Coordinates of C-alpha atoms in Angstrom, one line a residue:
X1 CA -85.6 20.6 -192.2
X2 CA -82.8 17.8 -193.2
X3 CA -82.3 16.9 -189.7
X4 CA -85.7 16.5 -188.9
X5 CA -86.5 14.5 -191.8
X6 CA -83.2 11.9 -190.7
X7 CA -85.1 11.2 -187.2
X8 CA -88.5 10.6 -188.9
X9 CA -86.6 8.4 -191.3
X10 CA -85.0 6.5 -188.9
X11 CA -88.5 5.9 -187.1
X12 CA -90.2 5.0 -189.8
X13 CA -87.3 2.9 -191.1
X14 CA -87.2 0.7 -187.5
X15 CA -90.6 0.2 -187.4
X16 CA -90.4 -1.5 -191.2
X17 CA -87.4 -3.3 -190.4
X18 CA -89.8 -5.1 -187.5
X19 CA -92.2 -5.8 -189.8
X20 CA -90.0 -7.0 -192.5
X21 CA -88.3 -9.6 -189.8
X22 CA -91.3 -10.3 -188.1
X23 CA -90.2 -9.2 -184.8
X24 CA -92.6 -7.1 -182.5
X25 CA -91.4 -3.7 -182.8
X26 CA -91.7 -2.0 -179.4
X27 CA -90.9 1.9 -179.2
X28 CA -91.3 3.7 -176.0
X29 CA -94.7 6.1 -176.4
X30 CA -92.6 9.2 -175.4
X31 CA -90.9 8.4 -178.4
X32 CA -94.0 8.3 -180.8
X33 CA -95.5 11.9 -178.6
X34 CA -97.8 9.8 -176.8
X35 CA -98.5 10.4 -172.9
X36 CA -98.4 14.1 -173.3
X37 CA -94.6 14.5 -174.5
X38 CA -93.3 15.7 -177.5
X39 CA -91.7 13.1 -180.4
X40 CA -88.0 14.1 -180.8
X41 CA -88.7 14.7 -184.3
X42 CA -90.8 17.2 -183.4
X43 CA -87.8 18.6 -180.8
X44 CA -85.4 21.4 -182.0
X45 CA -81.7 19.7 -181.8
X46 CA -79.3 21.9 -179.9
X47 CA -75.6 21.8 -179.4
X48 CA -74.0 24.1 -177.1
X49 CA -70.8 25.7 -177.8
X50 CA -69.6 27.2 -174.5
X51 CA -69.8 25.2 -171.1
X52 CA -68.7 27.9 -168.6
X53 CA -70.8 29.4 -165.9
X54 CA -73.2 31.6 -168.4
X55 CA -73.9 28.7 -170.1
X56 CA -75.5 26.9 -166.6
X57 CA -79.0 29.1 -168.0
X58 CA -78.9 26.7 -171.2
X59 CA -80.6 23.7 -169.5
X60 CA -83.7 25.6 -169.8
X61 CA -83.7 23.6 -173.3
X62 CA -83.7 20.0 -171.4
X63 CA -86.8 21.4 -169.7
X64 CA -88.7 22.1 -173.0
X65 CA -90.7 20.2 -174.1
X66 CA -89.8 21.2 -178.1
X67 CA -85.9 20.7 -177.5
X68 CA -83.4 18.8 -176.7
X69 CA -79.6 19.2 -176.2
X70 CA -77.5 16.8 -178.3
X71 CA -73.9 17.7 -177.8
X72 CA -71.3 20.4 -175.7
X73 CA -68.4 21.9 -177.0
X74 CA -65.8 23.7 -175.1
X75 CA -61.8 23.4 -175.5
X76 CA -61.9 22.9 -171.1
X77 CA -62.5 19.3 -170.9
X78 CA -63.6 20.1 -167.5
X79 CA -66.6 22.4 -168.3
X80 CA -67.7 20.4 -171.2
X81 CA -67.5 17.0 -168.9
X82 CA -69.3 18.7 -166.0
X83 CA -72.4 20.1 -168.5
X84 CA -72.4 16.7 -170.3
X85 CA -73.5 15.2 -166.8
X86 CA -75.8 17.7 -165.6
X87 CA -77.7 17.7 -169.1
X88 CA -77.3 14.0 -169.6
X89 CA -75.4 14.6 -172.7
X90 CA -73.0 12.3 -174.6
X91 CA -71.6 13.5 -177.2
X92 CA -68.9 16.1 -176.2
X93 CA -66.3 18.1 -178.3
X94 CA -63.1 20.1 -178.1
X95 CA -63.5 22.3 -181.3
X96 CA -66.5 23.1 -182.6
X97 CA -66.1 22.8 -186.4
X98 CA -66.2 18.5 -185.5
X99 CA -70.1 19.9 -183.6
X100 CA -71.1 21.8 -186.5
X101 CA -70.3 18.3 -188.8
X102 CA -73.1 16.2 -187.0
X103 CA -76.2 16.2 -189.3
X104 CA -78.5 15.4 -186.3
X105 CA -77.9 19.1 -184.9
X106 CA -80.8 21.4 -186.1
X107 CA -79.0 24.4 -184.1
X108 CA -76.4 25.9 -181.3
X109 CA -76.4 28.0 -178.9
X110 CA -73.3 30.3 -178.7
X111 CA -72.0 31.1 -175.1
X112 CA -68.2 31.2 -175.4
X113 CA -66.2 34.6 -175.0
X114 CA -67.3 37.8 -176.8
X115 CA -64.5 37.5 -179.5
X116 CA -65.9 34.0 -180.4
X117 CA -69.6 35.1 -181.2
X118 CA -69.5 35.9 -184.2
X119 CA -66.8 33.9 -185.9
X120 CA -68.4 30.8 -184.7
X121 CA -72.5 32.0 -186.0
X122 CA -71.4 32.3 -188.9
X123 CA -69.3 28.5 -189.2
X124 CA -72.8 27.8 -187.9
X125 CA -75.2 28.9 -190.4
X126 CA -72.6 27.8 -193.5
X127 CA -73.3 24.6 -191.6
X128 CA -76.8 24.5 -192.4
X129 CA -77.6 24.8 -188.4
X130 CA -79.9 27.8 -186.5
X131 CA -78.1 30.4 -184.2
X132 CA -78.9 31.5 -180.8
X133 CA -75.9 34.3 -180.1
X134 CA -75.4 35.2 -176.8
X135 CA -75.0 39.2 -176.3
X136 CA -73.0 40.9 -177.2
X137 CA -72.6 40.5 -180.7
X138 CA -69.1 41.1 -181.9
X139 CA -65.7 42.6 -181.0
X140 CA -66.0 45.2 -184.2
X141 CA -68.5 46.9 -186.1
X142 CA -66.9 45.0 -189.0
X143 CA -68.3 41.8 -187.3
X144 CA -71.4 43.2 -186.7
X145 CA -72.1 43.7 -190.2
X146 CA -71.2 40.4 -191.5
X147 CA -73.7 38.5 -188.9
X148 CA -76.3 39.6 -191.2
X149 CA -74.7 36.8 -194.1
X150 CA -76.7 34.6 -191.1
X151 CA -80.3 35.1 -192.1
X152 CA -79.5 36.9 -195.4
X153 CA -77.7 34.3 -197.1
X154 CA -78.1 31.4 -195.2
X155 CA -81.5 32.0 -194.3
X156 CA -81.1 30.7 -190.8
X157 CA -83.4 31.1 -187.5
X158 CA -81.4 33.6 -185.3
X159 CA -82.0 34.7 -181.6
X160 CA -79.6 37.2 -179.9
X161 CA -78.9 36.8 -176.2
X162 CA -81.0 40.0 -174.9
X163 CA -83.8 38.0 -172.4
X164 CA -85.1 40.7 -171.3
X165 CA -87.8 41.1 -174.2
X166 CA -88.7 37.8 -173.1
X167 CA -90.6 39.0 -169.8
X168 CA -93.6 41.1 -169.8
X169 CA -92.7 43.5 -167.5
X170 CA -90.5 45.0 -170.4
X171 CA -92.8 44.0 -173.3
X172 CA -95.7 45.6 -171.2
X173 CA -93.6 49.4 -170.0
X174 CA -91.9 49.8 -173.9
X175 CA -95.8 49.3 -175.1
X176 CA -97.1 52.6 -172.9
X177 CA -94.2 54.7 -174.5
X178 CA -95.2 53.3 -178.2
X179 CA -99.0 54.0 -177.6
X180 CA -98.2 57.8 -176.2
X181 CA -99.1 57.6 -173.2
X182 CA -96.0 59.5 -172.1
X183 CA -96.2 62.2 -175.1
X184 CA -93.6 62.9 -177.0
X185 CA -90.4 61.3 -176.5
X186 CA -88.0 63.8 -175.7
X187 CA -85.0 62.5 -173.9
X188 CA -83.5 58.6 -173.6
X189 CA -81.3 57.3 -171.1
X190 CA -79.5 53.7 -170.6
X191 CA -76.7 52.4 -168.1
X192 CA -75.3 49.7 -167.0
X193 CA -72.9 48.2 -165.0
X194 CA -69.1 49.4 -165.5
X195 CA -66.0 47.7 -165.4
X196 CA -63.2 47.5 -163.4
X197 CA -59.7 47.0 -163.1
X198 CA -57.1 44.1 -162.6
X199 CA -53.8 43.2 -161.9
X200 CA -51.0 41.8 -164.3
X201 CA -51.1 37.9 -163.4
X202 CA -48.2 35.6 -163.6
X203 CA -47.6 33.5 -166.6
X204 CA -48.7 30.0 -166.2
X205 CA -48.1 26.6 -167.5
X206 CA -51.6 25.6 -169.3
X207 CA -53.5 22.8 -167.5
X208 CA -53.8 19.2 -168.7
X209 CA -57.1 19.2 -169.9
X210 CA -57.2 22.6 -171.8
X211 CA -56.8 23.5 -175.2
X212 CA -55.4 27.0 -175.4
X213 CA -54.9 27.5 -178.7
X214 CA -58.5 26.6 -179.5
X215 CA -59.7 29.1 -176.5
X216 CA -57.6 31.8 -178.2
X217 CA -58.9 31.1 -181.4
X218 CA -58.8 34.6 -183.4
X219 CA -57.8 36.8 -180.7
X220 CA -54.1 37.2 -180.8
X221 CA -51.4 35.3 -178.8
X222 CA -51.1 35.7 -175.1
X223 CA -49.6 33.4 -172.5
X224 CA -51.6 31.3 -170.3
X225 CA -53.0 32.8 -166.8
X226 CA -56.4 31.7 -165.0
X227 CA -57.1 35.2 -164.7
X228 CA -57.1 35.0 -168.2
X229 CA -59.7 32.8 -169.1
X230 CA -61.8 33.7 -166.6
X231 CA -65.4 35.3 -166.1
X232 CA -63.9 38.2 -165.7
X233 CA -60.9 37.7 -168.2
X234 CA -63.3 36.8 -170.9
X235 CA -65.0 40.2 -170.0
X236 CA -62.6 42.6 -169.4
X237 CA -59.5 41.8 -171.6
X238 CA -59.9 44.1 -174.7
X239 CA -58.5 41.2 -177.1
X240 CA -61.7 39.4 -176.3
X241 CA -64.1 41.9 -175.4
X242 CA -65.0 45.8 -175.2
X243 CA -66.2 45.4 -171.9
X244 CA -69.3 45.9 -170.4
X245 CA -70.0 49.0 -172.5
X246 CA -71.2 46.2 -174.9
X247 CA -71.2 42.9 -172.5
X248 CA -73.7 44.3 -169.7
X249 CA -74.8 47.3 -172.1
X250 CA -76.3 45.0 -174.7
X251 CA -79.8 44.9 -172.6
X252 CA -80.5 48.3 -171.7
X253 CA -79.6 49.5 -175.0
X254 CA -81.4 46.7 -176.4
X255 CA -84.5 47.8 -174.9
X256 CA -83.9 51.2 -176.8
X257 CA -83.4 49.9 -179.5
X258 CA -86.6 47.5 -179.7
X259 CA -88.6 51.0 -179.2
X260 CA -86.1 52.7 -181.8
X261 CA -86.6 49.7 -184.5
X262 CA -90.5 50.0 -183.7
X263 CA -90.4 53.9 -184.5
X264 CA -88.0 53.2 -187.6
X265 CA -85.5 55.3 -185.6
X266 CA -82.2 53.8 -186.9
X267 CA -79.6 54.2 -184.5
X268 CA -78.2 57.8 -183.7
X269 CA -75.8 59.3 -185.8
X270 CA -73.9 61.8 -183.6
X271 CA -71.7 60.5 -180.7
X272 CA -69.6 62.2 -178.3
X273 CA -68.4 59.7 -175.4
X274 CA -66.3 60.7 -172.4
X275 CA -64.6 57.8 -170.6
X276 CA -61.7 55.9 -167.9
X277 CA -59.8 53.1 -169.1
X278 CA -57.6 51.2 -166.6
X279 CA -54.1 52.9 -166.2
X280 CA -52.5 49.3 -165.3
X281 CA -53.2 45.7 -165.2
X282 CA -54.4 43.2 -167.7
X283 CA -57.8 44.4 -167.8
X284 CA -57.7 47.0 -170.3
X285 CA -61.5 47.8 -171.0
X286 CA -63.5 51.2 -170.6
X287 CA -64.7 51.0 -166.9
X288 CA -66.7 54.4 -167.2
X289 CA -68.6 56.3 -169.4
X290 CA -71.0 58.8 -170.4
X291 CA -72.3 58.8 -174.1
X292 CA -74.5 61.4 -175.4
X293 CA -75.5 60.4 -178.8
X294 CA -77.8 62.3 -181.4
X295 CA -80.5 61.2 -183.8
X296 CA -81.1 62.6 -187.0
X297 CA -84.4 64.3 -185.6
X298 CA -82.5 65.9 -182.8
X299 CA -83.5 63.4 -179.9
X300 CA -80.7 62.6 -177.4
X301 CA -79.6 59.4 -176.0
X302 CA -77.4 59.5 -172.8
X303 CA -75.5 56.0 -172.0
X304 CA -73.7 55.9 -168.4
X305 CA -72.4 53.3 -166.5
X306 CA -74.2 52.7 -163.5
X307 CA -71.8 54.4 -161.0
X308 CA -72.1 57.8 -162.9
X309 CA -75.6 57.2 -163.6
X310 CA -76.7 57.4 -160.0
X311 CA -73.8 59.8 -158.9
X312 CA -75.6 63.3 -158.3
X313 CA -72.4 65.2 -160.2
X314 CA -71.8 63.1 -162.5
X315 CA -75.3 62.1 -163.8
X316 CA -77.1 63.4 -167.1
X317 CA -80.6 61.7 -165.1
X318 CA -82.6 64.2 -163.7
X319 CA -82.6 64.6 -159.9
X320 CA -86.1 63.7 -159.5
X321 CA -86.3 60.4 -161.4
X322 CA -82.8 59.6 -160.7
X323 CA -83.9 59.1 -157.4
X324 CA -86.5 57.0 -157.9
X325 CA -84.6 54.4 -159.8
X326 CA -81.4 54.4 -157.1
X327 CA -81.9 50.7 -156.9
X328 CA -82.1 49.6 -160.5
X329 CA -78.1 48.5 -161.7
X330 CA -79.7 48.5 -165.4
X331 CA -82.1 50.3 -167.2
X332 CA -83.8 52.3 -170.2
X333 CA -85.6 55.8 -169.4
X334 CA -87.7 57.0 -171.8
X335 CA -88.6 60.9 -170.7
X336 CA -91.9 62.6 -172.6
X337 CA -93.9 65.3 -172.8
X338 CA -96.4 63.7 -170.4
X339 CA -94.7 61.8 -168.1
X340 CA -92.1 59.3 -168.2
X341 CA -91.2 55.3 -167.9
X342 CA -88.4 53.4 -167.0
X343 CA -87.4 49.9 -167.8
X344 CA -85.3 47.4 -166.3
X345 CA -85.1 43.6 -165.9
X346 CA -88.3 42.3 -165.5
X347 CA -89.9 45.6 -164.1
X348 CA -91.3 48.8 -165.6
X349 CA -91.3 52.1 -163.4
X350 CA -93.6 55.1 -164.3
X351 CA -94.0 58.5 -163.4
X352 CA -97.3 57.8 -161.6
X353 CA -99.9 55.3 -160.7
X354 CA -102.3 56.0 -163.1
X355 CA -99.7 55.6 -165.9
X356 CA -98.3 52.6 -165.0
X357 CA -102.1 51.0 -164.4
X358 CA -102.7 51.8 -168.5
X359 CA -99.9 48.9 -169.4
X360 CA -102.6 46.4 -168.5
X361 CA -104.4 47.5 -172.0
X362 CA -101.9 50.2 -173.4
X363 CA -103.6 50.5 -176.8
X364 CA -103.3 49.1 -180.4
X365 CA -99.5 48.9 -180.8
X366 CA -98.3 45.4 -179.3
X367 CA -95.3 44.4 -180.1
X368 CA -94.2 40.7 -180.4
X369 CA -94.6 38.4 -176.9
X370 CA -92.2 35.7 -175.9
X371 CA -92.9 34.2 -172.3
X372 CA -89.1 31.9 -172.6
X373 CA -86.2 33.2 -174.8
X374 CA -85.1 29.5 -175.0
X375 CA -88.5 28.5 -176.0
X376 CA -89.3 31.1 -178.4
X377 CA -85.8 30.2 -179.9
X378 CA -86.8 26.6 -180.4
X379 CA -90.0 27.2 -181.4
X380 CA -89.1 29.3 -184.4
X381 CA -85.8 26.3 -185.3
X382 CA -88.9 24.3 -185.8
X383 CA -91.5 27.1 -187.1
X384 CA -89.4 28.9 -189.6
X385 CA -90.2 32.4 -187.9
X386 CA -87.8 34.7 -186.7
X387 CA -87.4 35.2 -182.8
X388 CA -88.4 37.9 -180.6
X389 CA -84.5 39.3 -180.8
X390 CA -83.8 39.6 -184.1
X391 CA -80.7 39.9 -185.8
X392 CA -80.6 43.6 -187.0
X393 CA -82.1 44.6 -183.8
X394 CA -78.6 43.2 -182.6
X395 CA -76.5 45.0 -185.1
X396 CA -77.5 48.4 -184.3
X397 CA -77.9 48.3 -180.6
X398 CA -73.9 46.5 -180.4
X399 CA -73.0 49.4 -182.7
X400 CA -73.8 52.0 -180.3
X401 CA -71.7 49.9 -177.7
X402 CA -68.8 50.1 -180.5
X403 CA -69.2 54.0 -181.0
X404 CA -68.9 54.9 -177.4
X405 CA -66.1 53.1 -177.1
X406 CA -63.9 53.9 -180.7
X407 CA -64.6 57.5 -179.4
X408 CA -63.3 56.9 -176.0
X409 CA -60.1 55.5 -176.8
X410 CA -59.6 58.4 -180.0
X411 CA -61.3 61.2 -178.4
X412 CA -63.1 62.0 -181.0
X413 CA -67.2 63.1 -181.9
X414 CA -68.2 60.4 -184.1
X415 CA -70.7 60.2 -187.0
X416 CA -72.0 57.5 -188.3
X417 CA -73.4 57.0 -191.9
X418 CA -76.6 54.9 -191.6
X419 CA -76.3 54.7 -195.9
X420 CA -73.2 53.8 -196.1
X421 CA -73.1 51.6 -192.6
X422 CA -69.8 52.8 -191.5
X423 CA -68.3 55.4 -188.9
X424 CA -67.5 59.3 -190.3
X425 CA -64.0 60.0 -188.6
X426 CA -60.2 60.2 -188.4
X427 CA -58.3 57.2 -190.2
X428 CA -57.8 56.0 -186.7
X429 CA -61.0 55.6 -185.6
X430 CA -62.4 54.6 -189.0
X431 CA -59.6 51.6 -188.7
X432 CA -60.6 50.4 -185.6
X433 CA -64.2 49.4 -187.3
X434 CA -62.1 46.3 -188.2
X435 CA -60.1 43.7 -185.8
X436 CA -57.5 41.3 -187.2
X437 CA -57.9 37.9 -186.3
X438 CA -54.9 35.5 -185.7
X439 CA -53.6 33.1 -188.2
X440 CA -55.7 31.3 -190.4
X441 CA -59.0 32.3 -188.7
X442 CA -61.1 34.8 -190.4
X443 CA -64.9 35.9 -190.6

């Protein structure tokens, strides 16, 4: 890896330079790998392009002993400042293009609003630099589709944003459904939480310290509000998001679709998606839904938001599991001939005792263990293997997110061609595959 052979260069080179002048050469063991630490040129590099609150979880990289974190990007002086300090960071940028120049950065980490994901992975792996994308993936199937150029062309290290394969209890419940212990699968179910509305804020003068344009980037001109470019802006505004359909759906679905990938499932082919969208205000995502999605063997997938997931009339759960997993705001419910298991963040419910004792030593299909996203991400920039969340893995869960919602907004069943890898429908919905992008940004 280039970068890695410029910091062993520039070791080696110091060291002869001392010898050559005759001067004692002194380099702190940590340095060299001694006392237990880790040589930095045997540390994955990381920039981070996003410093708002999501991106507080990236510190986990200072605390590995394989990486460090080189430089912050964000076009809010103040975020970028403020994650500068707390990492010890000093090298700090406004755009993201003057990041991806340094030479010294083996990869990023992308945590900036939805409608930045995917424009910005890809600047990053023509830039010769690793990708860890958080979810969800992009703000159009069209997007989707082009992250692959990432591994395929560029041949680049990527890790999407779904942590929850990185804890056992997940890795441990998905193994009992791939080894049979719950029959046949014969029914799936996945929700998450919904969205919500807002109110229209004033226009605002943009701060000192903020670079608007660069925070719109693609998505098309708006005026300034801190509603806006909040949190809850970033998720809920349909210019930069779909919502939480995708945003909060990305890790239930996810889960699916590790089992789905497993059993060479694809991703269904058949939607029909009933939904609400806000009648007012700037938040104009889907804040309910119910999917029920078909694959080509007949199996059925139900997605829900949360609220109808656990609401008695409005549920496609059955009443007696339903009840069971009142308290879980996420999950994945895999329903078999035998029994059944559900999955949520970092714990795996069963349909008895006895089954959920068998996870200990499910049987002989294992699927891949991460104990740290972060970790397993550096490890591979520095291994050469692909992580645990892999980039098609990504592409077809976030294009069950996109389904739902193109066939909320038309009202239409939608098919999807899994040859072809594009939506079966009316001009309309087949349009809304794609998003333009403003100006002179494009994919």
């Amino acid at each position: 890896m280039n970068t890695e052979l410029s910091r062993r260069n520039f070791i080696r080179n110091s060291l002869g330079a001392g010898i050559l002048l005759g001067f004692p050469t002194i380099i702190p063991s940590s340095v060299l790998g001694k006392n237990g630490s880790v040589a930095p040129s045997n540390r994955a590099a990381i920039g981070v392009i996003g410093c708002g609150s999501r991106s507080g979880s990236c510190g986990a990289y200072v605390n590995y002993a394989k990486s460090d974190i080189i430089a912050v990007c964000d076009p809010f002086e103040s975020r970028r400042a403020s994650r500068a300090k707390q990492w010890g960071v000093t090298h700090q940028y406004n755009d993201f293009r003057e990041l991806l120049a340094r030479d010294d950065i083996d990869a990023v980490h992308v945590v900036t609003p939805d409608h930045w994901h995917v424009p910005i992975s890809l600047a990053a792996a023509r830039a010769g630099k690793d990708v860890y994308c958080e979810k969800p993936l992009g703000i159009s199937i069209e997007q989707d589709l082009a992250a692959r150029e990432i591994v395929e062309k560029h041949n680049r290290v990527f890790q999407y944003g779904t942590q929850q394969r990185s804890m056992a209890a997940c890795r441990m419940g998905l193994e009992l459904v791939l080894n049979g212990h719950i029959g046949d699968v014969e029914e799936i179910y996945a929700w998450a939480p919904g969205g919500r509305s807002g109110d229209t804020p004033q226009t605002q003068p943009v701060p000192d310290g903020v670079d608007y344009n660069m925070r719109l980037g693609p998505a098309p001109e708006a005026p300034y509000s801190d509603v806006r470019v909040s949190s809850a802006g970033s998720w809920f505004i349909y210019d930069y998001a779909i919502g939480f359909i995708a945003g909060w759906g990305a890790h239930p679905l996810d889960i699916l679709q590790w089992w789905a990938d497993e059993e060479d499932m694809g991703i269904p082919i058949e939607y029909k998606t009933a939904g609400v969208l806000p009648k007012s205000g700037i938040f104009d995502t889907v804040m309910n839904w119910h999917m029920e999605a078909k694959y080509a063997n007949g199996l059925k997938l139900h997605f829900q938001d949360r609220a109808w997931a656990h609401d008695a009339a409005k549920s496609a759960i059955p009443a007696s599991v339903r009840e069971q997993l009142a308290k879980d705001a996420n999950g994945t419910l895999f329903i078999g001939s035998k029994g059944w298991v559900s999955i949520t963040r970092g714990v795996f419910r069963a349909s008895s005792e006895q089954l959920r004792r068998k996870a200990r030593n499910p049987g002989p299909r294992r699927i891949q263990e991460s104990r740290s996203h972060f970790g397993n991400f550096a490890d591979c920039v520095l291994n050469r293997e692909q992580p645990i969340s892999n980039m098609e893995c990504a592409i077809h869960s976030d294009i069950i997110s996109h389904m739902g919602d193109i066939g909320i907004r038309t009202g239409e069943t939608l098919r999807w061609d899994p040859v072809k890898e594009t939506l079966i429908g009316s001009a309309d919905a087949v349009k809304m595959m794609h998003r333009p992008m403003r100006g002179s940004w494009t994919i």
